[in-house]
Amino acid sequence: MDSSINVHIIPRLGSRKLNSVTPIVVERFLDELETDGVGRGNQVNIFRVLKAVLRDAYGKGAMADDPVRGVQEPEYVREKAVIPSLVYVKKALQAADEFLALEIVMMVGCGLRNGEARAVNINNVVAGDVYRAHEQIHSNTHKPAKLKHRKAGEFREVPETVRGRPTLPRQERNCRSEPSLVSEGPPSS
């Protein structure tokens, strides 16, 4: 929310007086976002923040007319997910370095998300065949962070892949100098 306000809303609308923001101004604002290449998903989020702020101001009497009445919210249509074929995954494993190969194995075999696969740790293997994801590597900071859509301390358990199972202990031996990185490359067939 703060980034929407600081990065998009204030630079474009911050110099305007509140009562000068009309539905036409809001529509132009949305057009500028589109022109600047802001993705549809972000446009929806930015518009919702702006709408909440403006509706709050209108509700408190700071504006004579509703500034978002009649403004159509940007539509975000998710792209259909593409599941890679086994042939594609095998080629990716052959081309990948040892770190990326582990990520691929953990994503394909266990269903981990990208950031979760980057944070794989031997200590999170429980009951021999279950992997417990406690954290992820944040895409912007590249540092460990709490899992998305989970409260601090919550985790996500996934079944460990048969191919990945023998890989993790070998990776632990190879990564003693960097315990947060567990990697050895693709398991042999």
Backbone as JSON, one array per atom type, in Angstrom:
{
  "sequence": "MDSSINVHIIPRLGSRKLNSVTPIVVERFLDELETDGVGRGNQVNIFRVLKAVLRDAYGKGAMADDPVRGVQEPEYVREKAVIPSLVYVKKALQAADEFLALEIVMMVGCGLRNGEARAVNINNVVAGDVYRAHEQIHSNTHKPAKLKHRKAGEFREVPETVRGRPTLPRQERNCRSEPSLVSEGPPSS",
  "N": [[0.83, -1.18, 0.0], [1.89, 1.29, 0.88], [3.93, 1.59, -1.04], [2.46, 1.84, -3.39], [1.24, 4.28, -2.96], [3.47, 6.04, -2.55], [5.1, 5.6, -4.83], [3.48, 5.7, -7.12], [0.96, 7.14, -6.84], [1.33, 9.66, -5.39], [3.44, 10.95, -6.95], [1.99, 11.46, -9.33], [-0.48, 12.59, -8.64], [-0.13, 14.08, -6.38], [0.32, 16.87, -6.29], [-2.08, 18.03, -6.74], [-5.08, 19.69, -5.64], [-7.31, 18.29, -3.31], [-10.1, 18.47, -3.85], [-10.05, 18.82, -6.56], [-9.75, 16.47, -7.81], [-11.3, 14.46, -9.98], [-13.6, 12.11, -11.56], [-12.66, 12.06, -14.24], [-10.0, 12.85, -13.97], [-9.05, 10.69, -12.49], [-9.41, 8.64, -14.37], [-7.58, 9.48, -16.34], [-5.27, 9.22, -14.84], [-5.18, 6.42, -14.6], [-4.82, 5.81, -17.29], [-2.25, 6.88, -17.67], [-0.76, 5.15, -16.06], [-1.0, 2.83, -17.58], [0.26, 3.66, -19.97], [2.84, 4.05, -19.01], [3.67, 1.5, -18.7], [2.99, -0.01, -16.47], [2.08, -3.0, -15.0], [-1.0, -4.88, -15.39], [-1.98, -6.2, -13.06], [-0.7, -4.75, -11.03], [-1.8, -2.26, -11.61], [-4.46, -2.66, -10.88], [-4.18, -3.02, -8.1], [-3.06, -0.54, -7.36], [-5.11, 1.2, -8.14], [-7.14, 0.38, -6.4], [-6.09, 1.17, -3.92], [-5.95, 3.97, -4.31], [-8.67, 4.48, -4.74], [-9.74, 3.76, -2.23], [-8.57, 5.73, -0.59], [-9.6, 8.09, -1.75], [-12.37, 7.66, -1.55], [-12.61, 7.61, 1.22], [-11.93, 10.24, 1.85], [-14.04, 11.54, 0.52], [-16.2, 10.47, 1.92], [-15.81, 11.67, 4.38], [-16.42, 14.24, 3.88], [-14.59, 15.91, 2.61], [-14.62, 16.24, -0.06], [-16.79, 17.3, -2.65], [-18.06, 15.74, -4.62], [-18.24, 12.24, -5.5], [-15.19, 11.0, -6.37], [-14.55, 8.69, -7.78], [-16.76, 7.66, -8.93], [-18.31, 5.89, -11.46], [-15.91, 5.29, -12.67], [-14.18, 2.79, -14.25], [-12.75, -0.09, -12.91], [-9.44, -1.27, -13.56], [-9.0, -4.27, -15.43], [-7.79, -7.38, -14.56], [-6.59, -10.22, -15.95], [-5.6, -13.35, -15.24], [-2.82, -15.09, -16.56], [-2.89, -18.26, -18.13], [-1.66, -20.97, -16.33], [1.33, -22.67, -17.11], [2.4, -25.89, -17.22], [5.46, -27.4, -17.11], [6.72, -29.91, -19.35], [7.92, -33.28, -18.74], [10.14, -33.85, -20.3], [11.09, -31.27, -20.85], [11.75, -30.46, -18.24], [13.81, -32.27, -17.65], [15.75, -31.46, -19.54], [16.21, -28.89, -18.59], [17.34, -29.47, -16.1], [19.72, -30.65, -16.93], [21.02, -28.48, -18.07], [21.27, -26.71, -15.98], [23.08, -25.11, -13.26], [24.46, -26.32, -10.14], [23.01, -25.13, -8.02], [20.65, -24.05, -9.15], [19.62, -26.41, -10.17], [18.87, -27.84, -7.87], [16.81, -26.17, -6.97], [14.99, -26.54, -9.07], [14.39, -29.27, -8.82], [13.2, -29.29, -6.27], [11.01, -27.62, -6.71], [9.59, -28.89, -8.8], [9.34, -31.52, -7.86], [8.42, -31.33, -5.19], [6.66, -29.25, -5.08], [7.34, -26.73, -4.2], [7.45, -23.17, -4.02], [9.18, -20.62, -5.95], [10.84, -18.87, -4.25], [10.76, -20.35, -1.88], [12.05, -22.67, -2.66], [14.59, -21.69, -3.06], [15.4, -21.31, -0.48], [15.89, -23.76, 0.62], [16.71, -26.14, 3.11], [18.52, -28.58, 4.82], [17.78, -29.11, 7.43], [15.07, -28.83, 7.52], [13.8, -31.1, 6.72], [11.45, -33.4, 7.62], [10.23, -36.31, 9.27], [11.35, -38.01, 7.41], [10.19, -38.1, 4.79], [8.94, -35.73, 4.3], [8.98, -32.32, 3.62], [9.42, -29.32, 5.31], [8.64, -26.13, 4.8], [9.83, -23.21, 6.09], [10.61, -20.65, 5.56], [11.35, -18.23, 3.0], [13.34, -17.06, 0.26], [13.46, -13.72, -0.24], [12.37, -12.0, -3.12], [13.24, -9.41, -3.78], [15.06, -8.49, -1.79], [16.77, -10.6, -1.53], [17.21, -12.06, 0.72], [16.54, -14.19, 3.58], [13.08, -14.52, 4.37], [9.76, -14.3, 5.85], [7.27, -16.76, 5.01], [5.12, -16.23, 2.2], [1.74, -15.29, 2.57], [1.5, -16.39, 5.07], [1.65, -16.3, 8.63], [4.24, -15.03, 10.76], [6.44, -17.55, 11.79], [4.72, -19.61, 11.06], [4.42, -22.49, 8.9], [4.8, -24.48, 5.89], [4.02, -27.65, 4.83], [5.27, -30.1, 2.63], [5.21, -33.01, 0.54], [8.23, -34.8, 0.19], [10.11, -35.19, -2.73], [10.85, -38.28, -4.38], [13.11, -38.35, -5.96], [14.47, -36.14, -4.98], [15.0, -36.78, -2.36], [17.43, -38.4, -1.79], [19.22, -36.46, -2.5], [19.35, -34.18, -0.81], [20.79, -34.88, 1.7], [23.39, -35.3, 0.6], [23.87, -32.78, -0.36], [24.01, -31.33, 1.96], [26.46, -32.13, 3.07], [28.18, -31.05, 1.16], [27.83, -28.35, 1.49], [28.63, -27.25, 3.89], [30.05, -24.96, 4.53], [28.31, -22.94, 3.84], [25.59, -22.93, 5.36], [22.97, -22.06, 4.84], [22.58, -22.49, 2.21], [21.7, -25.19, 0.35], [22.78, -27.43, -1.8], [23.47, -29.52, -4.57], [23.09, -30.25, -7.13], [21.49, -31.86, -9.94], [19.79, -34.91, -9.18], [21.08, -38.16, -9.84], [19.91, -40.39, -12.38]],
  "CA": [[0.0, 0.0, 0.0], [2.76, 2.46, 0.93], [4.64, 1.76, -2.3], [1.5, 2.36, -4.36], [1.05, 5.71, -2.69], [4.71, 6.79, -2.74], [5.7, 5.42, -6.16], [2.57, 5.98, -8.24], [-0.12, 8.1, -6.61], [1.84, 10.99, -5.04], [4.08, 11.64, -8.08], [1.06, 11.86, -10.39], [-1.63, 13.35, -8.15], [0.2, 14.74, -5.12], [0.31, 18.34, -6.36], [-3.47, 18.47, -6.94], [-5.94, 19.89, -4.47], [-8.18, 17.12, -3.19], [-11.4, 18.65, -4.51], [-9.88, 18.88, -8.02], [-9.67, 15.09, -8.33], [-12.61, 14.07, -10.5], [-13.51, 10.84, -12.28], [-11.83, 12.21, -15.45], [-8.61, 12.85, -13.5], [-8.74, 9.3, -12.11], [-9.27, 7.88, -15.61], [-6.29, 9.87, -16.93], [-4.26, 8.59, -13.99], [-5.11, 5.01, -15.01], [-4.22, 5.8, -18.63], [-0.81, 7.11, -17.5], [-0.17, 3.9, -15.57], [-0.94, 1.93, -18.74], [1.28, 4.2, -20.86], [4.15, 3.85, -18.38], [4.0, 0.07, -18.68], [2.67, -0.66, -15.2], [1.3, -4.21, -15.28], [-2.42, -4.84, -15.03], [-2.15, -6.58, -11.67], [-0.31, -3.6, -10.23], [-2.79, -1.2, -11.84], [-5.64, -2.97, -10.05], [-3.84, -2.74, -6.7], [-2.88, 0.91, -7.21], [-6.44, 1.82, -8.21], [-7.88, 0.07, -5.15], [-5.56, 2.04, -2.86], [-6.41, 5.31, -4.61], [-10.12, 4.49, -4.53], [-9.98, 3.76, -0.78], [-8.19, 7.05, -0.06], [-10.54, 9.1, -2.24], [-13.69, 7.41, -0.96], [-12.53, 8.03, 2.61], [-12.0, 11.71, 1.84], [-15.41, 11.89, 0.12], [-17.07, 10.1, 3.03], [-15.6, 12.61, 5.49], [-16.86, 15.57, 3.46], [-13.51, 16.73, 2.06], [-14.87, 16.39, -1.49], [-18.21, 17.48, -2.91], [-18.57, 14.64, -5.44], [-17.47, 10.99, -5.43], [-14.22, 11.09, -7.46], [-14.36, 7.43, -8.52], [-18.05, 7.2, -9.44], [-18.31, 5.66, -12.9], [-14.59, 4.89, -13.16], [-14.1, 1.32, -14.32], [-11.5, -0.65, -12.39], [-8.69, -2.05, -14.55], [-9.28, -5.7, -15.34], [-6.6, -8.24, -14.59], [-6.9, -11.61, -16.28], [-4.4, -14.15, -15.04], [-2.42, -15.97, -17.65], [-3.05, -19.67, -17.81], [-0.4, -21.58, -15.87], [1.89, -23.67, -18.01], [3.16, -26.9, -16.49], [6.47, -27.91, -18.04], [6.72, -31.36, -19.59], [9.04, -33.99, -18.14], [11.27, -33.67, -21.21], [11.59, -29.92, -20.61], [12.38, -30.45, -16.91], [15.09, -33.0, -17.75], [16.69, -30.6, -20.24], [16.55, -27.79, -17.68], [18.25, -30.02, -15.1], [21.03, -30.86, -17.56], [21.65, -27.18, -18.35], [21.35, -25.9, -14.76], [24.18, -25.31, -12.32], [24.03, -27.13, -9.0], [22.03, -24.42, -7.2], [19.39, -24.01, -9.88], [19.1, -27.78, -10.29], [18.16, -28.17, -6.63], [15.56, -25.42, -6.99], [14.09, -27.19, -10.02], [13.95, -30.54, -8.21], [12.29, -29.01, -5.16], [9.77, -27.05, -7.23], [8.86, -29.88, -9.57], [9.05, -32.72, -7.07], [7.76, -31.07, -3.92], [5.67, -28.2, -5.21], [7.76, -25.5, -3.55], [7.47, -21.95, -4.82], [10.56, -20.21, -6.27], [11.54, -18.38, -3.07], [10.88, -21.45, -0.92], [13.08, -23.6, -3.17], [15.9, -21.04, -2.85], [15.71, -21.35, 0.94], [15.91, -25.16, 1.05], [17.66, -26.41, 4.17], [18.44, -29.98, 5.26], [17.14, -29.18, 8.75], [13.62, -28.75, 7.37], [13.25, -32.4, 6.34], [10.83, -34.02, 8.8], [9.62, -37.62, 9.06], [12.0, -38.72, 6.32], [9.63, -37.9, 3.45], [8.18, -34.49, 4.29], [9.8, -31.12, 3.73], [8.68, -28.25, 5.97], [9.15, -24.82, 4.4], [9.66, -22.22, 7.15], [10.94, -19.33, 5.07], [11.65, -18.14, 1.59], [14.27, -16.0, -0.07], [12.67, -12.62, -0.79], [12.8, -11.72, -4.49], [13.88, -8.1, -3.88], [16.19, -8.33, -0.87], [17.59, -11.8, -1.65], [17.49, -12.51, 2.08], [15.42, -14.97, 4.12], [11.89, -13.78, 4.8], [8.66, -15.2, 6.2], [6.53, -17.27, 3.86], [3.98, -15.44, 1.75], [0.42, -15.76, 2.99], [1.62, -17.08, 6.36], [2.11, -15.46, 9.73], [5.6, -15.36, 11.2], [6.49, -18.81, 12.54], [3.94, -20.66, 10.4], [5.17, -23.2, 7.88], [4.05, -25.22, 4.88], [4.62, -28.97, 4.65], [5.06, -30.71, 1.32], [5.89, -34.31, 0.44], [9.54, -34.69, -0.45], [10.2, -36.01, -3.93], [11.71, -39.46, -4.29], [14.4, -37.98, -6.57], [15.14, -35.15, -4.16], [15.32, -37.33, -1.05], [18.85, -38.69, -1.58], [20.03, -35.3, -2.87], [19.53, -33.24, 0.29], [21.92, -35.2, 2.58], [24.65, -35.06, -0.11], [24.05, -31.35, -0.47], [24.41, -30.83, 3.27], [27.9, -32.37, 3.19], [28.9, -30.16, 0.25], [27.56, -26.93, 1.76], [28.85, -26.95, 5.31], [30.53, -23.58, 4.68], [27.16, -22.06, 3.69], [24.48, -23.77, 5.79], [21.68, -21.65, 4.31], [22.48, -22.98, 0.84], [21.8, -26.64, 0.28], [22.7, -27.72, -3.22], [24.48, -30.36, -5.18], [22.81, -30.45, -8.54], [20.41, -32.8, -10.21], [20.07, -36.28, -8.77], [21.33, -39.07, -10.97], [18.76, -41.24, -12.66]],
  "C": [[0.88, 1.25, 0.0], [3.47, 2.68, -0.39], [3.71, 2.27, -3.38], [1.34, 3.86, -4.19], [2.31, 6.49, -3.05], [5.26, 6.74, -4.17], [4.78, 5.89, -7.28], [1.59, 7.12, -7.99], [0.42, 9.51, -6.33], [2.55, 11.66, -6.22], [3.1, 12.15, -9.14], [-0.05, 12.78, -9.89], [-1.32, 14.2, -6.92], [0.15, 16.26, -5.14], [-1.11, 18.89, -6.53], [-4.16, 18.73, -5.61], [-6.96, 18.75, -4.48], [-9.49, 17.29, -3.94], [-11.29, 18.79, -6.02], [-9.75, 17.48, -8.64], [-11.08, 14.65, -8.68], [-12.49, 12.71, -11.18], [-12.65, 10.92, -13.54], [-10.36, 12.19, -15.07], [-8.18, 11.43, -13.14], [-8.56, 8.45, -13.37], [-7.96, 8.22, -16.33], [-5.13, 9.25, -16.16], [-4.08, 7.13, -14.4], [-4.49, 4.87, -16.41], [-2.7, 5.99, -18.55], [-0.11, 5.85, -16.99], [0.02, 2.93, -16.73], [0.18, 2.36, -19.68], [2.68, 3.95, -20.33], [4.53, 2.39, -18.24], [3.78, -0.61, -17.35], [1.74, -1.83, -15.51], [-0.12, -4.11, -14.76], [-2.67, -5.2, -13.57], [-1.81, -5.44, -10.74], [-1.3, -2.45, -10.4], [-4.02, -1.41, -10.96], [-5.35, -2.61, -8.6], [-3.7, -1.24, -6.44], [-4.24, 1.61, -7.21], [-7.23, 1.57, -6.93], [-7.4, 0.94, -3.99], [-6.06, 3.46, -3.08], [-7.9, 5.45, -4.33], [-10.45, 4.55, -3.04], [-9.68, 5.13, -0.17], [-9.23, 8.1, -0.47], [-11.94, 8.91, -1.66], [-13.72, 7.81, 0.51], [-12.65, 9.54, 2.71], [-13.41, 12.18, 1.5], [-16.38, 11.62, 1.27], [-16.97, 11.05, 4.21], [-15.93, 14.04, 5.1], [-15.77, 16.45, 2.88], [-13.7, 16.98, 0.57], [-16.37, 16.45, -1.71], [-18.82, 16.29, -3.67], [-17.66, 13.42, -5.28], [-16.51, 10.96, -6.62], [-13.99, 9.79, -8.23], [-15.68, 6.87, -9.04], [-17.97, 7.06, -10.95], [-16.96, 5.26, -13.47], [-14.51, 3.37, -13.11], [-12.73, 0.86, -13.85], [-10.77, -1.41, -13.49], [-8.95, -3.54, -14.34], [-7.99, -6.49, -15.48], [-7.06, -9.66, -14.85], [-5.61, -12.4, -16.15], [-4.11, -14.99, -16.27], [-2.58, -17.4, -17.2], [-1.69, -20.24, -17.43], [0.04, -22.66, -16.85], [2.73, -24.62, -17.18], [4.17, -27.49, -17.45], [6.4, -29.42, -18.16], [7.94, -31.98, -18.92], [10.29, -33.84, -18.99], [11.91, -32.31, -20.98], [12.33, -29.86, -19.27], [13.73, -31.15, -16.96], [16.14, -32.16, -18.47], [17.13, -29.44, -19.35], [17.54, -28.27, -16.62], [19.65, -30.23, -15.67], [21.77, -29.53, -17.76], [21.93, -26.37, -17.08], [22.64, -26.15, -13.99], [23.61, -26.02, -11.09], [22.96, -26.45, -8.15], [20.66, -24.39, -7.86], [18.78, -25.4, -10.01], [18.34, -28.2, -9.03], [16.82, -27.45, -6.58], [14.54, -26.1, -7.89], [13.53, -28.47, -9.41], [12.94, -30.28, -7.1], [10.98, -28.39, -5.63], [8.94, -28.1, -7.94], [8.43, -31.05, -8.69], [8.26, -32.49, -5.81], [6.67, -30.0, -4.0], [6.04, -26.92, -4.48], [7.68, -24.34, -4.54], [8.93, -21.54, -5.02], [11.35, -19.82, -5.03], [11.74, -19.45, -2.02], [11.98, -22.41, -1.36], [14.47, -23.0, -2.99], [16.35, -21.12, -1.4], [15.8, -22.78, 1.49], [17.04, -25.39, 2.06], [17.45, -27.83, 4.66], [17.71, -30.12, 6.58], [15.62, -29.15, 8.68], [13.0, -30.05, 6.87], [12.73, -33.04, 7.62], [10.22, -35.35, 8.39], [10.15, -38.34, 7.83], [11.46, -38.43, 4.93], [8.78, -36.63, 3.35], [9.16, -33.33, 4.45], [8.93, -30.01, 4.3], [9.32, -26.92, 5.62], [8.8, -23.8, 5.48], [9.85, -20.8, 6.64], [11.14, -19.39, 3.57], [12.72, -17.07, 1.41], [13.47, -14.92, -0.8], [13.24, -12.22, -2.15], [13.51, -10.38, -4.63], [15.13, -7.99, -3.02], [17.19, -9.48, -0.97], [18.05, -12.31, -0.28], [16.31, -13.33, 2.57], [14.3, -14.07, 4.63], [10.8, -14.78, 5.16], [7.95, -15.65, 4.92], [5.4, -16.33, 3.49], [2.71, -16.1, 2.25], [0.47, -16.59, 4.27], [2.05, -16.07, 7.41], [3.52, -15.9, 10.1], [5.54, -16.61, 12.07], [5.66, -19.93, 11.93], [4.77, -21.28, 9.29], [4.22, -23.89, 6.92], [4.75, -26.55, 4.7], [4.26, -29.51, 3.28], [5.74, -32.07, 1.3], [7.2, -34.14, -0.31], [9.59, -35.66, -1.62], [11.15, -37.18, -3.74], [13.08, -39.13, -4.88], [15.17, -37.01, -5.7], [15.63, -35.7, -2.84], [16.81, -37.66, -0.88], [19.75, -37.48, -1.85], [20.33, -34.41, -1.67], [20.66, -33.62, 1.24], [23.27, -34.97, 1.9], [24.93, -33.57, -0.17], [24.49, -30.76, 0.86], [25.91, -31.0, 3.45], [28.69, -31.38, 2.34], [28.76, -28.69, 0.61], [27.77, -26.58, 3.23], [29.34, -25.52, 5.51], [29.4, -22.57, 4.54], [25.91, -22.83, 4.06], [23.12, -23.32, 5.26], [21.49, -22.09, 2.87], [22.66, -24.48, 0.85], [21.67, -26.99, -1.19], [23.8, -28.66, -3.64], [24.22, -30.59, -6.65], [21.75, -31.52, -8.72], [20.78, -34.2, -9.73], [20.27, -37.17, -9.98], [20.15, -40.01, -11.13], [19.11, -42.7, -12.46]]
}
